[in-house]
mmCIF file of C-alpha atoms and ligand atoms in Angstrom:
data_model
loop_
_atom_site.group_PDB
_atom_site.id
_atom_site.type_symbol
_atom_site.label_atom_id
_atom_site.label_comp_id
_atom_site.label_asym_id
_atom_site.label_seq_id
_atom_site.Cartn_x
_atom_site.Cartn_y
_atom_site.Cartn_z
ATOM 1 C CA MET A 264 -64.393 306.413 109.422
ATOM 2 C CA LEU A 265 -60.976 304.843 109.255
ATOM 3 C CA SER A 266 -58.205 306.809 110.825
ATOM 4 C CA GLU A 267 -55.360 307.597 108.478
ATOM 5 C CA GLU A 268 -53.161 305.045 110.192
ATOM 6 C CA ASN A 269 -55.552 302.160 109.661
ATOM 7 C CA ALA A 270 -56.697 303.035 106.162
ATOM 8 C CA VAL A 271 -55.757 300.440 103.541
ATOM 9 C CA LEU A 272 -53.138 301.788 101.166
ATOM 10 C CA TYR A 273 -53.111 300.649 97.561
ATOM 11 C CA CYS A 274 -50.083 299.937 95.406
ATOM 12 C CA LYS A 275 -49.178 302.859 93.183
ATOM 13 C CA ILE A 276 -48.096 300.470 90.440
ATOM 14 C CA CYS A 277 -50.674 297.648 90.296
ATOM 15 C CA LYS A 278 -53.480 298.948 92.591
ATOM 16 C CA SER A 279 -53.481 295.886 94.874
ATOM 17 C CA PRO A 280 -53.698 296.384 98.665
ATOM 18 C CA THR A 281 -50.432 296.872 100.540
ATOM 19 C CA THR A 282 -49.398 295.674 104.000
ATOM 20 C CA LEU A 283 -47.083 297.217 106.545
ATOM 21 C CA LEU A 284 -43.523 295.905 106.165
ATOM 22 C CA TYR A 285 -41.672 298.110 108.679
ATOM 23 C CA ASN A 286 -42.607 301.012 110.885
ATOM 24 C CA GLU A 287 -40.325 303.486 112.683
ATOM 25 C CA MET A 288 -37.959 303.892 109.756
ATOM 26 C CA HIS A 289 -35.849 307.038 109.570
ATOM 27 C CA ASP A 290 -32.936 308.744 107.852
ATOM 28 C CA ASP A 291 -30.042 306.608 109.131
ATOM 29 C CA ARG A 292 -27.436 308.466 107.070
ATOM 30 C CA TYR A 293 -27.895 312.220 107.472
ATOM 31 C CA GLY A 294 -30.222 312.591 110.462
ATOM 32 C CA TYR A 295 -33.470 314.060 109.121
ATOM 33 C CA PRO A 296 -35.609 313.710 112.269
ATOM 34 C CA GLU A 297 -38.930 312.243 110.994
ATOM 35 C CA GLN A 298 -40.271 308.692 111.066
ATOM 36 C CA TYR A 299 -41.844 306.761 108.204
ATOM 37 C CA SER A 300 -43.263 303.335 107.589
ATOM 38 C CA VAL A 301 -42.683 301.104 104.562
ATOM 39 C CA ASN A 302 -45.705 299.474 102.942
ATOM 40 C CA LYS A 303 -45.364 296.609 100.505
ATOM 41 C CA CYS A 304 -47.728 295.456 97.793
ATOM 42 C CA SER A 305 -49.071 291.957 98.341
ATOM 43 C CA SER A 306 -49.193 291.314 94.615
ATOM 44 C CA CYS A 307 -46.203 292.922 92.843
ATOM 45 C CA ASN A 308 -43.870 293.493 95.839
ATOM 46 C CA PHE A 309 -43.430 297.194 95.058
ATOM 47 C CA ALA A 310 -42.977 299.168 98.282
ATOM 48 C CA GLU A 311 -43.258 302.800 99.198
ATOM 49 C CA ILE A 312 -42.758 304.934 102.260
ATOM 50 C CA ASN A 313 -45.640 306.428 104.195
ATOM 51 C CA PRO A 314 -46.173 309.309 104.322
ATOM 52 C CA ILE A 315 -44.638 310.414 101.011
ATOM 53 C CA PRO A 316 -42.748 313.620 101.879
ATOM 54 C CA SER A 317 -44.273 316.809 100.496
ATOM 55 C CA SER A 318 -42.346 318.747 97.855
ATOM 56 C CA GLU A 319 -41.386 321.282 100.568
ATOM 57 C CA VAL A 320 -39.920 318.506 102.725
ATOM 58 C CA LEU A 321 -38.112 316.990 99.748
ATOM 59 C CA GLU A 322 -36.572 320.332 98.883
ATOM 60 C CA SER A 323 -35.468 320.866 102.466
ATOM 61 C CA ILE A 324 -33.918 317.409 102.950
ATOM 62 C CA TYR A 325 -31.807 317.706 99.809
ATOM 63 C CA THR A 326 -30.719 321.241 100.665
ATOM 64 C CA ASP A 327 -30.204 320.950 104.423
ATOM 65 C CA TYR A 328 -29.302 317.292 105.056
ATOM 66 C CA TYR A 329 -27.897 315.681 101.909
ATOM 67 C CA PRO A 330 -24.155 316.328 101.666
ATOM 68 C CA ARG A 331 -22.978 317.677 98.336
ATOM 69 C CA LYS A 332 -19.512 316.978 97.117
ATOM 70 C CA ALA A 333 -17.942 320.351 96.491
ATOM 71 C CA MET A 334 -16.473 319.787 93.029
ATOM 72 C CA THR A 335 -14.799 322.209 90.691
ATOM 73 C CA ALA A 336 -14.979 322.103 86.896
ATOM 74 C CA ASP A 337 -11.438 320.668 86.933
ATOM 75 C CA ASP A 338 -12.511 317.825 89.271
ATOM 76 C CA VAL A 339 -15.419 317.010 86.977
ATOM 77 C CA LYS A 340 -13.155 316.985 83.937
ATOM 78 C CA ALA A 341 -10.564 314.811 85.672
ATOM 79 C CA THR A 342 -13.226 312.253 86.665
ATOM 80 C CA ALA A 343 -14.576 312.077 83.127
ATOM 81 C CA ASP A 344 -11.032 311.791 81.712
ATOM 82 C CA ASN A 345 -10.586 308.574 83.681
ATOM 83 C CA PHE A 346 -13.722 307.096 82.180
ATOM 84 C CA SER A 347 -12.825 304.534 79.595
ATOM 85 C CA ARG A 348 -14.493 301.429 80.906
ATOM 86 C CA LYS A 349 -17.191 299.729 78.923
ATOM 87 C CA PRO A 350 -20.179 298.499 80.966
ATOM 88 C CA ASN A 351 -19.388 294.904 80.150
ATOM 89 C CA SER A 352 -15.633 295.067 80.604
ATOM 90 C CA ASP A 353 -14.115 292.219 82.653
ATOM 91 C CA LYS A 354 -13.398 294.669 85.444
ATOM 92 C CA ASN A 355 -16.990 295.923 85.647
ATOM 93 C CA ASN A 356 -18.364 292.400 85.438
ATOM 94 C CA LEU A 357 -16.057 291.346 88.244
ATOM 95 C CA GLN A 358 -16.865 294.331 90.469
ATOM 96 C CA GLY A 359 -20.581 294.371 89.663
ATOM 97 C CA GLU A 360 -20.408 297.974 88.532
ATOM 98 C CA LYS A 361 -22.765 297.664 85.605
ATOM 99 C CA ASN A 362 -25.427 300.087 86.818
ATOM 100 C CA LYS A 363 -24.046 303.267 85.263
ATOM 101 C CA CYS A 364 -26.820 303.690 82.718
ATOM 102 C CA HIS A 365 -25.223 306.144 80.306
ATOM 103 C CA SER A 366 -22.294 303.805 79.632
ATOM 104 C CA TYR A 367 -24.648 301.712 77.441
ATOM 105 C CA ILE A 368 -25.477 304.446 74.900
ATOM 106 C CA THR A 369 -24.331 304.193 71.272
ATOM 107 C CA ALA A 370 -22.284 306.720 69.315
ATOM 108 C CA GLY A 371 -24.205 309.243 67.236
ATOM 109 C CA SER A 372 -27.254 309.229 69.514
ATOM 110 C CA LYS A 373 -29.000 312.058 71.342
ATOM 111 C CA VAL A 374 -28.938 311.307 75.063
ATOM 112 C CA LEU A 375 -30.717 312.906 78.009
ATOM 113 C CA ASP A 376 -29.361 312.059 81.459
ATOM 114 C CA ILE A 377 -31.952 312.933 84.115
ATOM 115 C CA GLY A 378 -30.455 313.962 87.435
ATOM 116 C CA CYS A 379 -27.040 314.488 85.839
ATOM 117 C CA GLY A 380 -25.558 316.079 88.976
ATOM 118 C CA ASN A 381 -22.239 317.794 88.417
ATOM 119 C CA GLY A 382 -22.178 316.810 84.753
ATOM 120 C CA VAL A 383 -19.558 314.041 84.794
ATOM 121 C CA SER A 384 -22.052 311.784 83.008
ATOM 122 C CA LEU A 385 -22.491 314.349 80.224
ATOM 123 C CA LEU A 386 -18.760 314.498 79.542
ATOM 124 C CA GLU A 387 -18.670 310.699 79.546
ATOM 125 C CA ILE A 388 -21.588 310.536 77.071
ATOM 126 C CA THR A 389 -19.677 312.929 74.805
ATOM 127 C CA LYS A 390 -16.637 310.698 75.122
ATOM 128 C CA LEU A 391 -18.748 307.745 73.952
ATOM 129 C CA GLY A 392 -19.756 309.737 70.872
ATOM 130 C CA GLY A 393 -23.207 310.771 72.075
ATOM 131 C CA ASP A 394 -24.852 314.191 71.978
ATOM 132 C CA ALA A 395 -25.282 314.937 75.707
ATOM 133 C CA TYR A 396 -28.144 316.768 77.437
ATOM 134 C CA GLY A 397 -28.937 316.795 81.138
ATOM 135 C CA THR A 398 -31.457 317.890 83.727
ATOM 136 C CA GLU A 399 -30.643 318.752 87.305
ATOM 137 C CA LEU A 400 -32.507 320.368 90.203
ATOM 138 C CA ASP A 401 -29.430 321.597 92.070
ATOM 139 C CA LYS A 402 -28.631 325.069 90.722
ATOM 140 C CA ASN A 403 -25.279 325.114 92.570
ATOM 141 C CA ILE A 404 -23.908 323.162 89.603
ATOM 142 C CA LYS A 405 -24.587 326.003 87.172
ATOM 143 C CA PRO A 406 -21.115 327.624 87.282
ATOM 144 C CA ILE A 407 -19.521 324.239 86.472
ATOM 145 C CA ALA A 408 -21.986 323.662 83.628
ATOM 146 C CA ASP A 409 -21.177 327.095 82.209
ATOM 147 C CA GLU A 410 -17.440 326.606 82.497
ATOM 148 C CA LEU A 411 -17.543 323.198 80.811
ATOM 149 C CA ASN A 412 -20.131 324.304 78.269
ATOM 150 C CA LEU A 413 -22.603 321.588 79.277
ATOM 151 C CA GLU A 414 -26.210 321.558 78.073
ATOM 152 C CA ILE A 415 -28.074 321.229 81.377
ATOM 153 C CA HIS A 416 -31.672 322.192 82.084
ATOM 154 C CA PHE A 417 -31.949 323.395 85.688
ATOM 155 C CA GLY A 418 -35.445 322.554 86.853
ATOM 156 C CA ASP A 419 -37.940 319.712 86.733
ATOM 157 C CA ILE A 420 -38.983 317.698 83.702
ATOM 158 C CA ASP A 421 -42.196 319.727 83.258
ATOM 159 C CA THR A 422 -40.197 322.763 82.184
ATOM 160 C CA MET A 423 -37.618 321.003 79.968
ATOM 161 C CA PRO A 424 -37.061 322.993 76.766
ATOM 162 C CA TYR A 425 -36.416 319.910 74.586
ATOM 163 C CA PRO A 426 -38.848 319.049 71.765
ATOM 164 C CA ASP A 427 -40.999 315.892 71.715
ATOM 165 C CA ASP A 428 -39.680 312.778 69.878
ATOM 166 C CA PHE A 429 -36.130 314.125 70.234
ATOM 167 C CA PHE A 430 -33.957 311.666 72.181
ATOM 168 C CA ASP A 431 -32.602 308.227 71.282
ATOM 169 C CA PHE A 432 -31.776 307.460 74.912
ATOM 170 C CA ILE A 433 -32.938 308.737 78.272
ATOM 171 C CA THR A 434 -30.765 307.496 81.107
ATOM 172 C CA MET A 435 -31.438 307.672 84.825
ATOM 173 C CA SER A 436 -29.013 306.048 87.217
ATOM 174 C CA GLN A 437 -30.466 305.464 90.707
ATOM 175 C CA LEU A 438 -33.123 308.110 90.210
ATOM 176 C CA ILE A 439 -36.617 306.622 89.922
ATOM 177 C CA GLU A 440 -36.620 305.502 93.569
ATOM 178 C CA HIS A 441 -36.550 309.225 94.494
ATOM 179 C CA ILE A 442 -39.591 310.153 92.359
ATOM 180 C CA PRO A 443 -42.933 310.309 94.240
ATOM 181 C CA ASP A 444 -45.015 309.446 91.132
ATOM 182 C CA PRO A 445 -42.948 307.156 88.877
ATOM 183 C CA LYS A 446 -45.847 306.385 86.520
ATOM 184 C CA ASP A 447 -46.581 310.023 85.735
ATOM 185 C CA PHE A 448 -42.841 310.660 85.424
ATOM 186 C CA LEU A 449 -42.288 307.910 82.820
ATOM 187 C CA ILE A 450 -45.313 309.021 80.794
ATOM 188 C CA LYS A 451 -43.975 312.585 80.692
ATOM 189 C CA ILE A 452 -40.416 311.727 79.691
ATOM 190 C CA SER A 453 -41.630 309.171 77.173
ATOM 191 C CA LYS A 454 -42.899 312.094 75.059
ATOM 192 C CA LYS A 455 -39.334 313.338 74.658
ATOM 193 C CA LEU A 456 -38.170 309.963 73.288
ATOM 194 C CA LYS A 457 -38.324 308.962 69.631
ATOM 195 C CA VAL A 458 -40.456 305.914 68.873
ATOM 196 C CA GLY A 459 -38.073 302.987 69.341
ATOM 197 C CA GLY A 460 -35.995 305.141 71.716
ATOM 198 C CA LYS A 461 -34.746 303.606 74.929
ATOM 199 C CA ILE A 462 -34.832 304.343 78.609
ATOM 200 C CA ILE A 463 -31.966 302.843 80.572
ATOM 201 C CA LEU A 464 -32.526 302.957 84.316
ATOM 202 C CA SER A 465 -31.000 301.500 87.432
ATOM 203 C CA THR A 466 -32.668 301.245 90.831
ATOM 204 C CA PRO A 467 -32.304 299.135 93.988
ATOM 205 C CA ASN A 468 -33.908 295.670 94.019
ATOM 206 C CA ILE A 469 -36.301 295.137 96.921
ATOM 207 C CA GLU A 470 -36.030 291.391 96.359
ATOM 208 C CA SER A 471 -32.241 291.399 96.719
ATOM 209 C CA ALA A 472 -30.422 289.064 99.079
ATOM 210 C CA ASN A 473 -29.436 291.939 101.391
ATOM 211 C CA ALA A 474 -32.899 293.581 101.404
ATOM 212 C CA LYS A 475 -34.234 290.370 102.881
ATOM 213 C CA ARG A 476 -31.556 289.462 105.381
ATOM 214 C CA THR A 477 -30.522 292.871 106.692
ATOM 215 C CA GLU A 478 -34.130 294.005 107.306
ATOM 216 C CA LYS A 479 -34.228 297.595 108.636
ATOM 217 C CA LYS A 480 -30.475 297.972 108.123
ATOM 218 C CA TRP A 481 -30.630 297.576 104.345
ATOM 219 C CA ILE A 482 -28.592 300.498 102.962
ATOM 220 C CA ASN A 483 -30.981 301.010 100.068
ATOM 221 C CA TRP A 484 -33.940 301.996 102.231
ATOM 222 C CA HIS A 485 -32.196 305.373 102.404
ATOM 223 C CA ILE A 486 -35.387 306.930 103.770
ATOM 224 C CA PRO A 487 -36.889 309.498 103.112
ATOM 225 C CA TYR A 488 -34.715 310.237 100.036
ATOM 226 C CA HIS A 489 -35.850 306.942 98.489
ATOM 227 C CA VAL A 490 -39.632 306.827 98.413
ATOM 228 C CA ASN A 491 -40.106 303.802 96.089
ATOM 229 C CA PHE A 492 -38.655 300.300 96.010
ATOM 230 C CA PHE A 493 -39.030 298.109 92.938
ATOM 231 C CA SER A 494 -39.294 294.375 92.285
ATOM 232 C CA GLN A 495 -38.966 292.805 88.836
ATOM 233 C CA LYS A 496 -42.732 292.327 88.662
ATOM 234 C CA SER A 497 -43.454 295.969 89.528
ATOM 235 C CA ILE A 498 -40.994 297.131 86.849
ATOM 236 C CA ASN A 499 -42.801 294.962 84.298
ATOM 237 C CA VAL A 500 -46.208 296.389 85.274
ATOM 238 C CA LEU A 501 -44.906 299.975 85.306
ATOM 239 C CA ALA A 502 -43.353 299.552 81.831
ATOM 240 C CA LYS A 503 -46.524 298.071 80.382
ATOM 241 C CA GLU A 504 -48.735 300.807 81.797
ATOM 242 C CA THR A 505 -46.526 303.608 80.511
ATOM 243 C CA GLY A 506 -46.100 302.315 76.943
ATOM 244 C CA PHE A 507 -42.725 300.603 77.176
ATOM 245 C CA LYS A 508 -41.451 297.156 76.335
ATOM 246 C CA VAL A 509 -38.883 295.622 78.715
ATOM 247 C CA LEU A 510 -35.990 294.677 76.428
ATOM 248 C CA LYS A 511 -33.760 293.414 79.200
ATOM 249 C CA SER A 512 -33.623 293.577 82.980
ATOM 250 C CA GLU A 513 -30.892 292.132 85.121
ATOM 251 C CA THR A 514 -29.405 292.642 88.563
ATOM 252 C CA THR A 515 -25.882 293.656 89.484
ATOM 253 C CA THR A 516 -24.206 294.306 92.832
ATOM 254 C CA PRO A 517 -21.471 296.952 93.008
ATOM 255 C CA MET A 518 -18.675 295.999 95.394
ATOM 256 C CA GLY A 519 -18.884 299.410 97.043
ATOM 257 C CA TRP A 520 -22.454 298.656 98.087
ATOM 258 C CA VAL A 521 -21.389 295.318 99.577
ATOM 259 C CA ALA A 522 -18.716 297.083 101.635
ATOM 260 C CA LEU A 523 -21.152 299.772 102.832
ATOM 261 C CA GLN A 524 -23.712 297.134 103.829
ATOM 262 C CA TYR A 525 -21.049 295.174 105.741
ATOM 263 C CA LEU A 526 -20.063 298.322 107.651
ATOM 264 C CA THR A 527 -23.703 299.132 108.392
ATOM 265 C CA ASN A 528 -24.347 295.594 109.678
ATOM 266 C CA LYS A 529 -21.391 295.838 112.058
ATOM 267 C CA LYS A 530 -22.590 299.059 113.648
ATOM 268 C CA GLU A 531 -25.587 299.981 115.795
ATOM 269 C CA ARG A 532 -28.347 301.622 113.799
ATOM 270 C CA VAL A 533 -28.178 305.375 114.472
ATOM 271 C CA SER A 534 -31.117 306.782 116.373
ATOM 272 C CA LEU A 535 -33.595 309.313 115.022
ATOM 273 C CA GLY A 536 -32.030 312.682 114.184
ATOM 274 C CA ASN A 537 -28.419 311.458 114.233
ATOM 275 C CA LYS A 538 -25.822 311.163 111.497
ATOM 276 C CA GLU A 539 -23.928 307.953 110.628
ATOM 277 C CA THR A 540 -20.188 308.530 110.094
ATOM 278 C CA ILE A 541 -20.107 305.989 107.238
ATOM 279 C CA TRP A 542 -21.971 308.426 105.008
ATOM 280 C CA GLN A 543 -20.162 311.646 105.882
ATOM 281 C CA PRO A 544 -17.719 312.814 103.228
ATOM 282 C CA ARG A 545 -14.022 312.907 104.056
ATOM 283 C CA PRO A 546 -13.150 316.455 105.129
ATOM 284 C CA LYS A 547 -11.266 318.361 102.451
ATOM 285 C CA ASN A 548 -7.476 318.595 102.635
ATOM 286 C CA MET A 549 -7.147 315.785 105.194
ATOM 287 C CA ASN A 550 -4.388 313.288 104.439
ATOM 288 C CA THR A 551 -4.904 309.564 105.048
ATOM 289 C CA LEU A 552 -3.136 309.484 108.404
ATOM 290 C CA GLU A 553 -5.142 312.436 109.695
ATOM 291 C CA TYR A 554 -8.286 310.796 108.391
ATOM 292 C CA ILE A 555 -7.605 307.537 110.271
ATOM 293 C CA LYS A 556 -7.192 309.557 113.471
ATOM 294 C CA TYR A 557 -10.347 311.486 112.735
ATOM 295 C CA LEU A 558 -12.361 308.293 112.144
ATOM 296 C CA SER A 559 -10.866 306.390 115.118
ATOM 297 C CA PHE A 560 -8.741 303.313 114.575
ATOM 298 C CA LYS A 561 -11.707 301.021 115.215
ATOM 299 C CA GLU A 562 -13.835 302.604 112.508
ATOM 300 C CA PHE A 563 -10.916 302.590 110.096
ATOM 301 C CA SER A 564 -10.257 298.878 110.739
ATOM 302 C CA LEU A 565 -13.930 298.136 110.090
ATOM 303 C CA ARG A 566 -13.613 299.878 106.729
ATOM 304 C CA VAL A 567 -10.611 297.742 105.803
ATOM 305 C CA LEU A 568 -12.549 294.613 106.797
ATOM 306 C CA ALA A 569 -15.532 295.780 104.747
ATOM 307 C CA LEU A 570 -13.340 296.191 101.691
ATOM 308 C CA LEU A 571 -11.802 292.724 102.157
ATOM 309 C CA ASN A 572 -15.249 291.244 102.671
ATOM 310 C CA SER A 573 -16.476 292.765 99.427
ATOM 311 C CA TYR A 574 -13.570 291.123 97.549
ATOM 312 C CA PHE A 575 -14.065 287.709 99.141
ATOM 313 C CA THR A 576 -17.763 287.666 98.381
ATOM 314 C CA ILE A 577 -17.464 288.579 94.682
ATOM 315 C CA PRO A 578 -18.207 285.037 93.401
ATOM 316 C CA ALA A 579 -21.267 284.682 95.643
ATOM 317 C CA TRP A 580 -22.650 288.036 94.458
ATOM 318 C CA ARG A 581 -22.178 287.225 90.809
ATOM 319 C CA ILE A 582 -24.255 284.060 91.363
ATOM 320 C CA ARG A 583 -26.963 286.084 93.167
ATOM 321 C CA ASP A 584 -26.908 288.679 90.366
ATOM 322 C CA LYS A 585 -27.669 285.952 87.823
ATOM 323 C CA ALA A 586 -30.533 284.685 89.989
ATOM 324 C CA GLY A 587 -32.125 288.179 90.127
ATOM 325 C CA LYS A 588 -31.096 288.662 93.773
ATOM 326 C CA GLY A 589 -28.454 291.330 93.155
ATOM 327 C CA GLU A 590 -28.727 294.743 94.798
ATOM 328 C CA SER A 591 -29.424 296.946 91.765
ATOM 329 C CA PHE A 592 -31.519 296.499 88.651
ATOM 330 C CA ILE A 593 -30.277 297.648 85.295
ATOM 331 C CA VAL A 594 -33.302 297.900 83.016
ATOM 332 C CA PHE A 595 -33.591 298.587 79.266
ATOM 333 C CA LEU A 596 -36.995 299.831 78.112
ATOM 334 C CA GLU A 597 -38.079 300.580 74.551
ATOM 335 C CA LYS A 598 -40.778 303.081 73.640
ATOM 336 C CA ALA A 599 -43.466 301.117 71.827
HETATM 337 ZN ZN1 LIG B 237 -48.404 296.214 93.315
#
């Protein structure tokens, strides 16, 4: 009998055998103290972590390790008030920030944003003329949702109260990489879409320039919160098998991601069970000068360099984006 370690694992998307890409991977942001390996499909390049965390582990890492921004209803409103940019504005094209899925919806449509967090996206959908609905697992958001009168279902998609064939758009920004069974997930949410309705999703690109050259330091491994990593081919197979047509799929690289990757490259990889300062939120009520002191001058200088680097490399990233080597996919699927 094969031991579990030596057993061949098969790709969740196309069923081909996978091979080990990296072992000894761990949470290099928030310090969850377990190790995982990454296995990659030899045919479609989809990758997943091994083992896939159980639902108990997933619940615990999001509750006990993942930092939540403490936002008030006023903060949420203020953020949404500043939202006026169109996804294809010059500024977004320049900065590579085209992966905010709900910004592509059309006025007069019914829109479900899965994993809507504090509800900023729902206010922005309303601003774009859409009828906004959301789902979110984190019940801490409920008081904000009540205060802002947002239509949010707290719970998983199996218990959503929305009728079948109801939505024109389902959006999910940087979500599918967190879902242990993406195929089952798409089949389930597809029922809630009208025929001809669209899914707009964004997710990291495992074939991006940085995924290749930064190896274990790639910021989008984000293990074990991310369990799946997609290539263009795996997206195509997944869409086909779940009854969707790929209308458009392109890559885009947000400048913020470039800066975070630069910072990560310049620092030692944190060891198992430790937190990386890059990912810790700025303590509340700390002014900039106090924050520089808190970070150390060296760390602050690195952040300035990272920001400059992200500006200088804009032209190179826009070329990579066009070649499909950008850091994030933005994918438009249509229910057949
Ligand atoms: Zn595969």
